[in-house]
CSV table of C-alpha atoms (C1' of nucleotides) in Angstrom, one decimal:
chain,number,residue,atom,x,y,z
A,1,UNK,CA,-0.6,-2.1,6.2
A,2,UNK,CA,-3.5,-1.8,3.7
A,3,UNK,CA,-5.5,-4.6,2.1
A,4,UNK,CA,-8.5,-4.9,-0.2
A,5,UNK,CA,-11.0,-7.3,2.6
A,6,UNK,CA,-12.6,-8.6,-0.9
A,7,UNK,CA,-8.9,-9.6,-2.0
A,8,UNK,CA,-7.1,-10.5,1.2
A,9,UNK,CA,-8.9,-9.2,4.7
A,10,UNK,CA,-8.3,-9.7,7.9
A,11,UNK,CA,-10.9,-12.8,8.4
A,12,UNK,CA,-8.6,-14.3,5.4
A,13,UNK,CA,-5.5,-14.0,7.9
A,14,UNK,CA,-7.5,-15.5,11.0
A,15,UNK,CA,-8.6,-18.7,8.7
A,16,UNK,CA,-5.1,-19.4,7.6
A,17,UNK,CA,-3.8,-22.6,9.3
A,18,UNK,CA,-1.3,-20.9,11.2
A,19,UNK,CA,-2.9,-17.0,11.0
A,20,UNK,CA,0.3,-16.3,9.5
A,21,UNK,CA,0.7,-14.8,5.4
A,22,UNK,CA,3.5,-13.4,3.6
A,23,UNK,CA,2.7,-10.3,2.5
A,24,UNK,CA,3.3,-10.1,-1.4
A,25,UNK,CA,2.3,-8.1,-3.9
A,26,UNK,CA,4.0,-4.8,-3.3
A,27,UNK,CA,4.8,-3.3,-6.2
A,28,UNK,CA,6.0,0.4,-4.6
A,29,UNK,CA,9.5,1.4,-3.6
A,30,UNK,CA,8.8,3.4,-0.5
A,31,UNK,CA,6.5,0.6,0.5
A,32,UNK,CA,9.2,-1.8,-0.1
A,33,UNK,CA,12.0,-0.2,1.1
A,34,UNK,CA,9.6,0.5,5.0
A,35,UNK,CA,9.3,-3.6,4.5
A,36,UNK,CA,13.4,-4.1,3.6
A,37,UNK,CA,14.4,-1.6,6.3
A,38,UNK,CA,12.1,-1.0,8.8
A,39,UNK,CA,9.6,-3.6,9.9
A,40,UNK,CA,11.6,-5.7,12.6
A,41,UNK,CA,10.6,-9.3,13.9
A,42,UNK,CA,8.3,-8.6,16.6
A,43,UNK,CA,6.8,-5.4,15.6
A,44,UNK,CA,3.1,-4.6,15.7
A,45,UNK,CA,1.1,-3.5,12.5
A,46,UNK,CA,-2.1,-2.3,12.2
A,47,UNK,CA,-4.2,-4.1,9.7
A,48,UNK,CA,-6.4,-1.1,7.4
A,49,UNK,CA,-9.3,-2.5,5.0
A,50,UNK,CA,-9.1,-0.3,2.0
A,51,UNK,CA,-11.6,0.4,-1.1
A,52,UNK,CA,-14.5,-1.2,0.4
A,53,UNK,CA,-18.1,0.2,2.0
A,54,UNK,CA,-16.2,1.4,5.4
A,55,UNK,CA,-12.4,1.7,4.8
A,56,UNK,CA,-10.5,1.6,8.6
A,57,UNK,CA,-8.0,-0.2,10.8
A,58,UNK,CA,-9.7,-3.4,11.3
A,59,UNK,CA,-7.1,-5.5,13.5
A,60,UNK,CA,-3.6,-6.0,14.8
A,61,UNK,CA,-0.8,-8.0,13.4
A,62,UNK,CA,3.1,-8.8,13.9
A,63,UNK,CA,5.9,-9.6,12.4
A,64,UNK,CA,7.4,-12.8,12.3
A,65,UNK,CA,9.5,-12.8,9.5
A,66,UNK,CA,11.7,-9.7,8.2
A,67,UNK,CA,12.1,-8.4,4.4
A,68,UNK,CA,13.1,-11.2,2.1
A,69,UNK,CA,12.3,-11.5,-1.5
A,70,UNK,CA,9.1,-11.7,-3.1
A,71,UNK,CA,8.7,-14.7,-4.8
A,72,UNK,CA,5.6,-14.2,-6.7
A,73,UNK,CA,7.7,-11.7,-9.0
A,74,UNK,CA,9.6,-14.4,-10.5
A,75,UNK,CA,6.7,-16.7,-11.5
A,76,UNK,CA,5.7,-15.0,-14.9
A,77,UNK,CA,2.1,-17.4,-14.2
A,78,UNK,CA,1.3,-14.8,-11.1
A,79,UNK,CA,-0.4,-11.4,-11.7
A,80,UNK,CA,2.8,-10.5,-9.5
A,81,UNK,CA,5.3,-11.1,-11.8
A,82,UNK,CA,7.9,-8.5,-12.7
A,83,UNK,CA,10.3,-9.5,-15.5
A,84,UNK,CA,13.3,-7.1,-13.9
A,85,UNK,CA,12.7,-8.7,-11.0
A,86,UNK,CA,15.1,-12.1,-10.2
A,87,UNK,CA,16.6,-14.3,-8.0
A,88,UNK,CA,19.9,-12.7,-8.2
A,89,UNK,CA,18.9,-9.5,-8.1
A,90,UNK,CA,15.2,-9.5,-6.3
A,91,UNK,CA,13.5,-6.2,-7.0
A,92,UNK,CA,10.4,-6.4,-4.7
A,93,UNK,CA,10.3,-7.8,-1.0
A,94,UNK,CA,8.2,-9.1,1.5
A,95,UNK,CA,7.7,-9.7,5.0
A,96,UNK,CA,5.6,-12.3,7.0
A,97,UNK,CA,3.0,-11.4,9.4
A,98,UNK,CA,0.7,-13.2,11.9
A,99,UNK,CA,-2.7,-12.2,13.2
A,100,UNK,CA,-2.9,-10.8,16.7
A,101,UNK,CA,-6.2,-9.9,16.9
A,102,UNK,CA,-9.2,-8.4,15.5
A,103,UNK,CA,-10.3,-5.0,17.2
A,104,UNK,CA,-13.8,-4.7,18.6
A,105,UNK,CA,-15.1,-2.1,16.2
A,106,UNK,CA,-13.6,-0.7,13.0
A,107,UNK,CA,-11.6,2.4,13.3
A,108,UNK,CA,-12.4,4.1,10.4
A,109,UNK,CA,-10.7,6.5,8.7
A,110,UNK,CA,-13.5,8.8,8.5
A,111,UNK,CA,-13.0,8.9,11.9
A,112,UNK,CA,-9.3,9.6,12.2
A,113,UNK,CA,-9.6,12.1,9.8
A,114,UNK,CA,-10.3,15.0,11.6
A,115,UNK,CA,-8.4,14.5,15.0
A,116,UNK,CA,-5.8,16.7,15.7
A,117,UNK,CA,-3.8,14.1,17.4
A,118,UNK,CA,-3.2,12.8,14.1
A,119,UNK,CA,-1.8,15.3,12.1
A,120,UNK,CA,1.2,14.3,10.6
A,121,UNK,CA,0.1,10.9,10.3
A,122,UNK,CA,0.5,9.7,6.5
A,123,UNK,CA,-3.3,7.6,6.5
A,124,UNK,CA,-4.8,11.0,6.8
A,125,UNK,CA,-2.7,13.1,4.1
A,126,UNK,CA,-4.4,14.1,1.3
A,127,UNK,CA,-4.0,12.0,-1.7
A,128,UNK,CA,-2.1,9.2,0.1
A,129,UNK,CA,-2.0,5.9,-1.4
A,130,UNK,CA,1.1,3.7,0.0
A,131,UNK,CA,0.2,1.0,1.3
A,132,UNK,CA,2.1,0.6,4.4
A,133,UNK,CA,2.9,3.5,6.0
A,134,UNK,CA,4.8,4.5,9.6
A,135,UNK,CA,2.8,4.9,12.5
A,136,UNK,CA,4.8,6.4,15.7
A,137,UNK,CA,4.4,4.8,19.3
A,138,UNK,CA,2.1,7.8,20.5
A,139,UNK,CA,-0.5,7.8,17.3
A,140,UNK,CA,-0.8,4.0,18.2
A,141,UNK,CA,-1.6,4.5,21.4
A,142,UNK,CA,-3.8,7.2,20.3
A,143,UNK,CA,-5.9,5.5,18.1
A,144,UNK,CA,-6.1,2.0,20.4
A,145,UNK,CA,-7.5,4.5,22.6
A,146,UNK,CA,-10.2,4.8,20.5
A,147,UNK,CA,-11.5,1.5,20.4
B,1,DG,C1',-18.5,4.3,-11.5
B,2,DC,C1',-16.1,8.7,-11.1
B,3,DC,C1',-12.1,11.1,-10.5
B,4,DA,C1',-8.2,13.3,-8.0
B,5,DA,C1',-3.7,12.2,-6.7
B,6,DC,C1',0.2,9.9,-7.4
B,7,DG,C1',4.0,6.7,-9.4
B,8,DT,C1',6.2,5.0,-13.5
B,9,DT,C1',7.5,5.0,-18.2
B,10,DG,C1',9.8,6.4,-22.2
B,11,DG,C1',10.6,9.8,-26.0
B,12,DC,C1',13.2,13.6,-26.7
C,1,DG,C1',16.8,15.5,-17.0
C,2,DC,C1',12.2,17.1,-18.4
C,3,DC,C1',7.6,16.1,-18.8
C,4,DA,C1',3.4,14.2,-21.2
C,5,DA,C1',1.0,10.0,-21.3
C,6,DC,C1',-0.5,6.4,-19.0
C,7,DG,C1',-1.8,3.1,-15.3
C,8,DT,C1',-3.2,2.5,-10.5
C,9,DT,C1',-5.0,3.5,-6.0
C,10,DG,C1',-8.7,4.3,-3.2
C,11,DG,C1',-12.2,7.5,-1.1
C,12,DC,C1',-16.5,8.8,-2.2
DNA sequence: GCCAACGTTGGC
DNA sequence: GCCAACGTTGGC
């Protein structure tokens, strides 16, 4: 899962009072459906620091509460706020994770790039820009390898 | 700050 | 249903 660190970074997750954030603000259906369909209580997540000085995987979180709705998009004050989105009917979802831990160095993309182990994962496709993306059991492995 | 890549919108 | 225009993402 991507975040901007000047926005929302992984030191903002570990100073929470119980390292634990809901995960709003995804406004993208494939994103949306992974966080809907696929992200189950318990699973690990990497945490990536995007547009900033040395974008990479910076730590490790988990799940602790599956897809429900996102709030934000039915409070028209937050930058969130979708008008098609509503209770009823809730367009946009979210998911709660909790900090695991911070790795000891930044993984960064530049990096991951060029390994051949990691072909075929989405982080390193040309022009990708989802912000949550699938990783399998082997490329995680892979890259904790790396640490 | 630039710009390529991509998703979404809306006219037709 | 096509596609041009537009807005956003994110690496560099």
């Amino acid at each position: 899962m991507k975040s901007e660190p000047d926005t929302f970074g992984i030191d903002d997750l570990y100073n929470k009072p119980t390292q634990t954030e809901h995960w709003d603000g995804v406004r993208n259906y494939q994103a949306r459906n992974m966080m809907r369909d696929d992200m189950k209580l318990g699973d690990q997540v990497f945490f990536y620091h995007s547009n900033c000085a040395d974008p990479g995987i910076v730590g490790i979180m988990e799940i602790v509460k599956e897809g429900y709705p996102d709030f934000l998009a039915f409070d028209p004050e937050d930058k969130h706020f979708d008008p098609k989105s509503d209770p009823e009917n809730p367009r946009w979802m979210m998911v709660d994770v909790k900090y695991v831990r911070t790795l000891v160095r930044t993984i960064s993309l530049k990096e991951l790039r060029p390994l051949e182990e990691l072909e075929g994962l989405e982080l390193v496709k040309r022009g990708n820009r989802l912000s949550i993306m699938p990783v399998s059991k082997d490329q995680w492995d892979f890259i904790l390898s790396l640490e």
